[in-house]
GROMACS .gro file of C-alpha atoms in nm:
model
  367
    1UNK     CA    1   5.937  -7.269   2.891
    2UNK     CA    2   5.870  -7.561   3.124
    3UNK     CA    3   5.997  -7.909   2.987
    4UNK     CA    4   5.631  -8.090   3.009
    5UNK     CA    5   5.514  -7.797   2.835
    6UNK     CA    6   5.772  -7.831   2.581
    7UNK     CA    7   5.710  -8.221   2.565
    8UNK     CA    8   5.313  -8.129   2.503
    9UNK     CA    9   5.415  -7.910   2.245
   10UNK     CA   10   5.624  -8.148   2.020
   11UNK     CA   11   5.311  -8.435   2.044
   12UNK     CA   12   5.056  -8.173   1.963
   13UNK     CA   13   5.252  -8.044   1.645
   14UNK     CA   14   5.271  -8.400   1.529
   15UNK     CA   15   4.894  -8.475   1.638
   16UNK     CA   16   4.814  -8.157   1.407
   17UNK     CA   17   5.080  -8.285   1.114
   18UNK     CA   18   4.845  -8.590   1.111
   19UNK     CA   19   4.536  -8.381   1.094
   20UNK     CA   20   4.618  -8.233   0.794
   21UNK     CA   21   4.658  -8.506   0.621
   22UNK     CA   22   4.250  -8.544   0.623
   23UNK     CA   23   4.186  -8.229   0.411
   24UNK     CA   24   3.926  -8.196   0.183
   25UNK     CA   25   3.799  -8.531   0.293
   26UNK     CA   26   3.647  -8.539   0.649
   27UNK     CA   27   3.417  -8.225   0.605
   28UNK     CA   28   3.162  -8.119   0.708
   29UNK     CA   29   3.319  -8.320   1.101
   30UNK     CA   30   3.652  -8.104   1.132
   31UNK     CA   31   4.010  -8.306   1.054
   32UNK     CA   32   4.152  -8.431   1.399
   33UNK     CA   33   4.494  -8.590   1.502
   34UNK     CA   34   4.578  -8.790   1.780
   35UNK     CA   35   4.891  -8.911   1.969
   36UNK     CA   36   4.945  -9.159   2.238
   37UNK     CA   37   5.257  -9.157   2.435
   38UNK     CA   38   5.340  -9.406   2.712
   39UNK     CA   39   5.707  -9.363   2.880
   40UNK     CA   40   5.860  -9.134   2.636
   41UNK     CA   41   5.768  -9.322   2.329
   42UNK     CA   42   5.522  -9.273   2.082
   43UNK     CA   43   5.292  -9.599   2.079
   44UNK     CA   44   4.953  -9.537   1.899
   45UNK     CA   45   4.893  -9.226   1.627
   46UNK     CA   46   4.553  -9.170   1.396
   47UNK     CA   47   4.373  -8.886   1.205
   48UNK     CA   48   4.024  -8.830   1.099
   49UNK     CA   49   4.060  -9.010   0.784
   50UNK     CA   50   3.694  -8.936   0.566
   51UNK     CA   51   3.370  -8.811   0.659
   52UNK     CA   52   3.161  -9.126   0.812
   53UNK     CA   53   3.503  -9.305   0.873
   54UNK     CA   54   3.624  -9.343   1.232
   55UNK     CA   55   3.767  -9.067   1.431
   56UNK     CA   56   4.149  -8.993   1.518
   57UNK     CA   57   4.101  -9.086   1.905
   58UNK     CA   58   3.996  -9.454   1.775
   59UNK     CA   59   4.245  -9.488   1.465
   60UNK     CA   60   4.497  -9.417   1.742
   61UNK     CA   61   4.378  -9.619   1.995
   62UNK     CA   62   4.330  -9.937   1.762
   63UNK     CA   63   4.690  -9.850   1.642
   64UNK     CA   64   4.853  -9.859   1.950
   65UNK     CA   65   5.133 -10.133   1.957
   66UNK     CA   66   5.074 -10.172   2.333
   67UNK     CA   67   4.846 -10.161   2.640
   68UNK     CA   68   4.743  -9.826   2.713
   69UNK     CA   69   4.717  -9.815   3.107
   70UNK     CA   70   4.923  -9.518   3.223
   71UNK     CA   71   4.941  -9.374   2.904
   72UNK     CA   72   4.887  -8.980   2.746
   73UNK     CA   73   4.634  -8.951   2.452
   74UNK     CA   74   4.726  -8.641   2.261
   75UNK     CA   75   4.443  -8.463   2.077
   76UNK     CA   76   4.387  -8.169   1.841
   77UNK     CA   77   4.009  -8.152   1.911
   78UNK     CA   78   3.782  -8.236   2.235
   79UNK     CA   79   3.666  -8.564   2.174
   80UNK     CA   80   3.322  -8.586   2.122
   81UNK     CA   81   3.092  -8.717   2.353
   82UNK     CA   82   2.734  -8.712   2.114
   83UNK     CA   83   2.573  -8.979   1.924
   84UNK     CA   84   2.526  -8.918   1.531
   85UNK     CA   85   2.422  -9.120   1.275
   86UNK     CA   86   2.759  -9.243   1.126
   87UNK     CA   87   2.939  -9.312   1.445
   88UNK     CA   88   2.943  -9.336   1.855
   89UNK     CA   89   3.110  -9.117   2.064
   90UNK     CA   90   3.476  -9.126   2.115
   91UNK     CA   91   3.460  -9.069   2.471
   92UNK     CA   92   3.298  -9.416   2.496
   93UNK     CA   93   3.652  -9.569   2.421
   94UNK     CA   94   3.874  -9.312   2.556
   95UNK     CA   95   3.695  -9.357   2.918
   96UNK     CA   96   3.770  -9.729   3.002
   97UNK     CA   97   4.088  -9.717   2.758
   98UNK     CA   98   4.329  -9.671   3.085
   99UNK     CA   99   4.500  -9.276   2.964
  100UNK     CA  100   4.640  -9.113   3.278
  101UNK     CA  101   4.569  -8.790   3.107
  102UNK     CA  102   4.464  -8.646   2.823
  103UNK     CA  103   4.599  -8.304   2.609
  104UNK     CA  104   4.338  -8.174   2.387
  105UNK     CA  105   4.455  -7.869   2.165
  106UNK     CA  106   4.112  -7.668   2.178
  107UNK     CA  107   3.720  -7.769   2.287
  108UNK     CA  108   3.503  -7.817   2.029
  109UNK     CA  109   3.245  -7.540   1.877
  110UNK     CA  110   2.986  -7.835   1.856
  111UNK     CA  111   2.753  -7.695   2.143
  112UNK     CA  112   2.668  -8.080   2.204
  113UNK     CA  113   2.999  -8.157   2.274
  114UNK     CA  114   3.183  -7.821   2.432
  115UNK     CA  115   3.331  -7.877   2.781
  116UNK     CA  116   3.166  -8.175   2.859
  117UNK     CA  117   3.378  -8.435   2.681
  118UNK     CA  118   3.635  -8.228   2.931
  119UNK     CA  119   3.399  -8.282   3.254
  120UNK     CA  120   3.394  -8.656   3.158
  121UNK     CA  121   3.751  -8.683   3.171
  122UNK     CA  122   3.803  -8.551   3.472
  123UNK     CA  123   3.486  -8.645   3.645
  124UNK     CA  124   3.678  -9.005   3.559
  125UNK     CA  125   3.967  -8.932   3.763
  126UNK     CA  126   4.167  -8.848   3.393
  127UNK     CA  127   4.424  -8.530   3.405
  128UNK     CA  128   4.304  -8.338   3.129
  129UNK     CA  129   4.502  -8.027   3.012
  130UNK     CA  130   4.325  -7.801   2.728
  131UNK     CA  131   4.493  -7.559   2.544
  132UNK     CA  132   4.819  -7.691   2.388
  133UNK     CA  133   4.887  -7.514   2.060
  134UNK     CA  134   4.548  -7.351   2.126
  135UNK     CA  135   4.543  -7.113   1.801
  136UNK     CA  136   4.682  -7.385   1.559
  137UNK     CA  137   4.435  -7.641   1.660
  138UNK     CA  138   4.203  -7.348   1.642
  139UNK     CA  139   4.256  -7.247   1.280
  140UNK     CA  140   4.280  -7.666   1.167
  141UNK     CA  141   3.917  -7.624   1.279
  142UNK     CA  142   3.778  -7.257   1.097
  143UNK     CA  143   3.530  -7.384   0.872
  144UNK     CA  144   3.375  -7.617   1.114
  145UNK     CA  145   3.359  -7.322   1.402
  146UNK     CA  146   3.178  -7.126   1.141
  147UNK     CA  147   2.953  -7.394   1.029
  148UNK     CA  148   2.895  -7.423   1.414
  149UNK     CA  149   2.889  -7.063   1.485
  150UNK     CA  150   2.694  -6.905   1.208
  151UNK     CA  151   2.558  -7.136   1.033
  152UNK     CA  152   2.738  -7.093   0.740
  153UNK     CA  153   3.038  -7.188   0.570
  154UNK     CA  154   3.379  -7.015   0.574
  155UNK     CA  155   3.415  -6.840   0.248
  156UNK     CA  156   3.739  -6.807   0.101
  157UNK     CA  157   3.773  -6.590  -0.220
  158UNK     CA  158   4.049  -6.698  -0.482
  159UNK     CA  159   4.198  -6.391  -0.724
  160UNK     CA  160   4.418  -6.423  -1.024
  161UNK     CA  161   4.485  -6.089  -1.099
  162UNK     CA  162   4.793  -5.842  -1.246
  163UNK     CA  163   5.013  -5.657  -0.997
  164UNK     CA  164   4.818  -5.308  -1.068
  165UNK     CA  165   4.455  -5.527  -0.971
  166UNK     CA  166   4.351  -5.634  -1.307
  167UNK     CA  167   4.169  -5.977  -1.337
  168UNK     CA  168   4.124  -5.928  -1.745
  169UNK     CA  169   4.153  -5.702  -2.004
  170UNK     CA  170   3.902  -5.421  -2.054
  171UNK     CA  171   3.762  -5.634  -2.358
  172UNK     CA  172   3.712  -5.915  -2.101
  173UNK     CA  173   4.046  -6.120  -2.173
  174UNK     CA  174   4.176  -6.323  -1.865
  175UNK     CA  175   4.352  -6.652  -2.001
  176UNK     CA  176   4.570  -6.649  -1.881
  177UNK     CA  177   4.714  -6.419  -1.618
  178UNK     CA  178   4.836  -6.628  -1.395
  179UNK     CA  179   5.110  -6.949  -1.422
  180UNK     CA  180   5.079  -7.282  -1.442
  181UNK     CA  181   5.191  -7.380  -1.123
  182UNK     CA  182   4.925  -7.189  -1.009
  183UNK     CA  183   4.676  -7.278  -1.193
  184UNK     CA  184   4.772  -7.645  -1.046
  185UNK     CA  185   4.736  -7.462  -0.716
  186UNK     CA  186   4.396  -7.328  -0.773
  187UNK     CA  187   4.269  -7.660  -0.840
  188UNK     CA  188   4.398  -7.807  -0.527
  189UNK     CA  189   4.203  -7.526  -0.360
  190UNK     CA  190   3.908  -7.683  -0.506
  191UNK     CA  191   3.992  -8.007  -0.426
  192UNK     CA  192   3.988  -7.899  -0.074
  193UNK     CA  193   3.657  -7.692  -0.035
  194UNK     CA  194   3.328  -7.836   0.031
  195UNK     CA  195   3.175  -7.590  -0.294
  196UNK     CA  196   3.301  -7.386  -0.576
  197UNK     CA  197   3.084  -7.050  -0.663
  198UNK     CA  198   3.149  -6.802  -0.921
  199UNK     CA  199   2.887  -6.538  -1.058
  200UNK     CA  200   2.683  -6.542  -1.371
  201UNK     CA  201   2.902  -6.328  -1.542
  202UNK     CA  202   3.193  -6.561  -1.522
  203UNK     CA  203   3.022  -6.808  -1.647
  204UNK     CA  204   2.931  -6.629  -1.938
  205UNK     CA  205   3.283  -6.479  -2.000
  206UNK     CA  206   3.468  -6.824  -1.958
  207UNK     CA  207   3.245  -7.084  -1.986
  208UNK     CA  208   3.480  -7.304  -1.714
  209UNK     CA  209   3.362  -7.673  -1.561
  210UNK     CA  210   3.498  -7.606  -1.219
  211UNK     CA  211   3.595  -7.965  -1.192
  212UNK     CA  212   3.957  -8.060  -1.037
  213UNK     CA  213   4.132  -8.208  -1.296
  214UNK     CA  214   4.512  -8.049  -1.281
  215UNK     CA  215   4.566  -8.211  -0.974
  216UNK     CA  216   4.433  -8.555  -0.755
  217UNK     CA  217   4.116  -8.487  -0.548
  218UNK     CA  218   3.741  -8.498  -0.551
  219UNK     CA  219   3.546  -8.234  -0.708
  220UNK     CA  220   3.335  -7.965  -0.478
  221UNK     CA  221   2.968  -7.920  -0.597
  222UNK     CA  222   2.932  -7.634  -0.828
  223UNK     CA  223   2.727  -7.274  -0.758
  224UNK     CA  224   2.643  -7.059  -0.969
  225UNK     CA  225   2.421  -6.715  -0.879
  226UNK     CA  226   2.220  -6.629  -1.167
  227UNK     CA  227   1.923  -6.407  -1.048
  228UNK     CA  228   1.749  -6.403  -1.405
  229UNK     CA  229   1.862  -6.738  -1.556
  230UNK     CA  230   2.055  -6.668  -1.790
  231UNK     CA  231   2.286  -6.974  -1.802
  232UNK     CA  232   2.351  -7.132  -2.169
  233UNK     CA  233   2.202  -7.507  -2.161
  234UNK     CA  234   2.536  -7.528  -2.345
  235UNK     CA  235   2.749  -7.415  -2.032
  236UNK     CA  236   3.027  -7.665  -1.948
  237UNK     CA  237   2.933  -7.653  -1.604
  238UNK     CA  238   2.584  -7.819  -1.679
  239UNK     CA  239   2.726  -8.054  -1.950
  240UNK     CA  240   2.971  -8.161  -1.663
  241UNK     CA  241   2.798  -8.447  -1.431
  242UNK     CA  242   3.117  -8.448  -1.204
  243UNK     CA  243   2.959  -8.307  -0.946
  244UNK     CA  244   2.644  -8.169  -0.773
  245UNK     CA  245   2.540  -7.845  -0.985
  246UNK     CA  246   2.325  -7.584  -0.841
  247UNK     CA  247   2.218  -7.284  -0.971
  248UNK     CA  248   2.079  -7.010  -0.717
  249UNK     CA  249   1.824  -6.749  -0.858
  250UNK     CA  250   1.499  -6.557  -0.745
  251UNK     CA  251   1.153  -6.610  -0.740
  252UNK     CA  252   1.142  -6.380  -1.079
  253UNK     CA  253   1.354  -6.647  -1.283
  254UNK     CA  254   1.179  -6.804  -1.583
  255UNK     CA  255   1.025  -7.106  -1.474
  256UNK     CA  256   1.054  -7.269  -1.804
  257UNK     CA  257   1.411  -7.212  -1.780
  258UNK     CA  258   1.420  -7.345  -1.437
  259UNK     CA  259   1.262  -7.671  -1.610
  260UNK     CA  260   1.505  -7.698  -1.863
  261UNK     CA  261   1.792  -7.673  -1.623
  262UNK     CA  262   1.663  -7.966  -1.401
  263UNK     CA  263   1.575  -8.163  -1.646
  264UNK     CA  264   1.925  -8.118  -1.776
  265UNK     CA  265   1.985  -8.269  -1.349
  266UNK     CA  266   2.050  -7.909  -1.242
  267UNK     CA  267   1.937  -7.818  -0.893
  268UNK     CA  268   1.734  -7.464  -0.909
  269UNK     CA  269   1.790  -7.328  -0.572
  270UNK     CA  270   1.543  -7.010  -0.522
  271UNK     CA  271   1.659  -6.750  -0.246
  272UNK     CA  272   1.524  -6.433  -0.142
  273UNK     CA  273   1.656  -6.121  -0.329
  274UNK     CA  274   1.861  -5.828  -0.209
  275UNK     CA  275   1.808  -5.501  -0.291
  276UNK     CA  276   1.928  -5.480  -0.625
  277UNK     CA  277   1.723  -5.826  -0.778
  278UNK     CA  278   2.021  -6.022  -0.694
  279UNK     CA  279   2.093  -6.322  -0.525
  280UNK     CA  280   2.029  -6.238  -0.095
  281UNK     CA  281   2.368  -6.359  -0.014
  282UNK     CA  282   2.325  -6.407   0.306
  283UNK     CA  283   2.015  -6.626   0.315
  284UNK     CA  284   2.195  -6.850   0.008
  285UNK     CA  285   2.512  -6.902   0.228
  286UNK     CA  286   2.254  -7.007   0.525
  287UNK     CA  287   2.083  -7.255   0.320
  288UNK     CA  288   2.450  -7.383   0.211
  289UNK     CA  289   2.508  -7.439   0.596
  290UNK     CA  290   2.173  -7.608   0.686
  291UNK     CA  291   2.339  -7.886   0.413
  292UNK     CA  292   2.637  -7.927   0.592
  293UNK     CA  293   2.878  -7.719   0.352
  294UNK     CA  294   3.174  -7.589   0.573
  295UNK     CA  295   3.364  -7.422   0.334
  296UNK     CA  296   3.267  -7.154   0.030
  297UNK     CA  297   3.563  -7.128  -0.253
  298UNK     CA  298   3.436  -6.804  -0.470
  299UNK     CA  299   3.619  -6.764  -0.792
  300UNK     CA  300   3.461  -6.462  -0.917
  301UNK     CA  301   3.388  -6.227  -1.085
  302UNK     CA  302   3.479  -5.908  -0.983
  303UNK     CA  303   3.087  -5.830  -0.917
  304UNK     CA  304   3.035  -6.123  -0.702
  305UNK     CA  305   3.323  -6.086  -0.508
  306UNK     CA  306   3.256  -5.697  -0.428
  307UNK     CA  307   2.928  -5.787  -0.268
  308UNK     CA  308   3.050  -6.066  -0.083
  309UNK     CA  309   3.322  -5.804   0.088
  310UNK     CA  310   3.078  -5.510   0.119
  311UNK     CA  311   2.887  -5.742   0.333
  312UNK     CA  312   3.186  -5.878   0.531
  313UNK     CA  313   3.100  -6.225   0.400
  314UNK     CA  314   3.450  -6.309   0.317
  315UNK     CA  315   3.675  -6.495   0.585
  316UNK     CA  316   4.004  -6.542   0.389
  317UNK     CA  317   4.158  -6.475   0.062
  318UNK     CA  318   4.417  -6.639  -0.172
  319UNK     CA  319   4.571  -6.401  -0.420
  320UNK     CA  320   4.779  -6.499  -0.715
  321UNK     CA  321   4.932  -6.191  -0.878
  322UNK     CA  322   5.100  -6.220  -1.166
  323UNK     CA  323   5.433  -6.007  -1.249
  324UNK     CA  324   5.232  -5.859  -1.521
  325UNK     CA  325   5.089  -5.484  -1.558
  326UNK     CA  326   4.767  -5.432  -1.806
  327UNK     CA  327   4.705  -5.095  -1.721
  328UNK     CA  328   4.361  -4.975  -1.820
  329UNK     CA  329   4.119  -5.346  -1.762
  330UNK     CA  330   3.807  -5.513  -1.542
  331UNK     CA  331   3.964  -5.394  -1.126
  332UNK     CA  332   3.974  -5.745  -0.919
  333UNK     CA  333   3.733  -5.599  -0.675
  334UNK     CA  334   3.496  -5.295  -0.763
  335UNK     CA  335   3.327  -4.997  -0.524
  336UNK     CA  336   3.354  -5.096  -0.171
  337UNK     CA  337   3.156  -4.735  -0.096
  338UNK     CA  338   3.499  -4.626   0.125
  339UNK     CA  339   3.538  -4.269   0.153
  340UNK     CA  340   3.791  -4.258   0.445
  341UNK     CA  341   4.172  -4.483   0.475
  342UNK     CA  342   4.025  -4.606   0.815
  343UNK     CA  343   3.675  -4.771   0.694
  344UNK     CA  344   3.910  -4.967   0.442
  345UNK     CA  345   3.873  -5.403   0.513
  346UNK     CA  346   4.152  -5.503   0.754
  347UNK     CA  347   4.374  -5.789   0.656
  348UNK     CA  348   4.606  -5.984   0.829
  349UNK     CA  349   4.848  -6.165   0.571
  350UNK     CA  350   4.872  -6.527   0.733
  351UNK     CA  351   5.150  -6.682   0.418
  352UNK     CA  352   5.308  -6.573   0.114
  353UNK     CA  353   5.477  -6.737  -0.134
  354UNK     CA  354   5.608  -6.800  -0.506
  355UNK     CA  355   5.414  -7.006  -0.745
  356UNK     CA  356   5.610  -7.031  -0.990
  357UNK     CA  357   5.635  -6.660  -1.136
  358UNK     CA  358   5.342  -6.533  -0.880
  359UNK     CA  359   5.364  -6.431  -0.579
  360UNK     CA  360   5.109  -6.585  -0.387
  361UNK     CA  361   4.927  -6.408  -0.076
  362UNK     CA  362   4.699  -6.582   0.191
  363UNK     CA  363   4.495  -6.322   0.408
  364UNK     CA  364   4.224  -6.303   0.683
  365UNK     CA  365   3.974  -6.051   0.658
  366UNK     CA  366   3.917  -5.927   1.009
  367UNK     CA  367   3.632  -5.899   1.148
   0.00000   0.00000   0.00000
């Protein structure tokens, strides 16, 4: 490996480090890091801090301890070039801002912005290299690609479960399988999504707030998919005023139900229905994209997250499994209608590791 591409390397991996640090706050714009190196030495760095805030090209430029002229900006994500409502382009400020060149990590989804941030550079006379760290920068950005891709929000599905694929008892038991380390996991995971959603029966089996509260971090809005209604007025998840609540049924709910709920300040969010009378999944994660949510965490239960992989709605999943074996209980994921080894989902395991007693698996579900 060449040195400059080493060199591009190191300054990308720190431009992503600083990216990261903008999790669960910038969404639904992507988190970005930037880097400015003049003569060897780092001299400006910034990061996407919060949605509406400015962007990592400026926080680095305004950082920088000296004049630019000459200089490499360092960037996880083509900057963008559009105006929106919260703030101008980037490009306006990288243009006259004297760079040499510029390394940008991977173009951006945004069809408004894709390539032609790029053609500005270089139609300015600025190197531009894209493509450092290409598949990290890449993955920093998954929700927002899907948001910009689909339409939709990248749905991650979170399992507690025993190490034979239990998630409770067979009378319904489930607190608590797993530890509390991950339990204070699981509530960073919330902290970090855009929306929590579990199923009706769930609700009804656990009663839970799905509020962050073992760990620092703001709390997602709250779904629930409740074709009939059935919700308790009682439900800590509608005494809760945390956070946006929504509730997502069909046209056949009650409607005096309906007006209870928003009365109580409940959104009732009517979708289409699939074939069985249930929530149309695929039309209620389009209308969560059309509002700007990115990301999807699904905590169950075992019904809602079945349908959500028979219809290859599932992007990743974090599994917490517990050294425990229950034997006969409720299967973490029902009938996936496979008959042959080779129709089975693909994964590809992207991290594992302990939390505290569980072993802890991240996966993507291939497409």
């Amino acid at each position: 490996m060449r040195d400059d591409q080493l060199r591009d390397e190191k300054y990308m991996r720190l431009a992503l480090r600083l990216a990261r640090r903008g999790l669960g706050k910038t969404s639904p714009n992507p988190m970005v890091g930037a880097v400015i190196v003049k003569d060897g030495c780092i001299i400006g760095r910034g990061y996407h801090r919060y949605f509406g805030g400015k962007h990592a090209e400026i926080n680095a430029i305004e950082s920088a301890t000296e004049d630019l002229t000459g200089a490499t900006l360092y960037v996880t994500l083509e900057p963008c070039c559009h105006r929106n409502k919260k703030t101008p382009p980037c490009i306006d400020r990288v243009l006259p801002a004297g760079f040499n060149r510029v390394v940008i990590g991977t173009l951006d989804p945004n069809p408004q912005v894709s390539g032609k941030a790029v053609k500005m550079l270089r139609d300015n006379g600025i190197k531009t290299t894209v493509g450092v760290l290409e598949k990290e920068c890449r993955d920093l950005i998954a929700a927002h690609t899907k948001l910009m891709d689909k339409g939709m929000p990248l749905v991650t599905v979170k399992l507690a479960q025993t190490i034979d694929g239990r998630i409770a008892t067979a009378t319904g038991d489930s607190k608590w399988i797993s530890s509390d380390e991950s339990r204070r996991l699981a509530h960073k995971l919330r902290a970090t999504h855009d929306a929590v959603m579990v199923g009706m029966g769930t609700v009804l089996a656990d009663d839970p707030e799905l509020t962050v509260r073992l760990v620092k971090g703001r709390n997602p809005a709250r779904i629930i998919l409740d074709s009939q209604l059935r919700i308790p007025l009682t439900a800590k998840v509608i005494a809760g005023r945390e956070a946006p609540m929504i509730v997502a049924t069909t046209i056949k709910a009650d409607n005096k139900k309906a007006t209870c709920l928003r009365d109580a300040g409940v959104e009732v969010l009517t979708v289409s229905e699939d074939g069985q009378g249930r929530v149309d999944m695929m039309q209620l994660l389009k209308v969560l994209g059309q509002r700007g949510i990115s990301s999807l965490l699904v905590e169950g239960g075992a019904e809602t997250v079945t349908t959500l992989l028979r219809l290859n709605l599932v992007d990743r999943l974090v599994v917490f499994i517990a050294p425990r074996i229950m034997g006969k209980g409720i299967d973490a994921v029902g009938d996936l209608g496979v008959k042959e080894v080779s129709k089975t989902l693909n994964l590809t395991f992207t991290r594992t590791y302990h939390s505290g007693p569980d072993l802890v698996i991240e996966a993507k579900v291939n497409s």
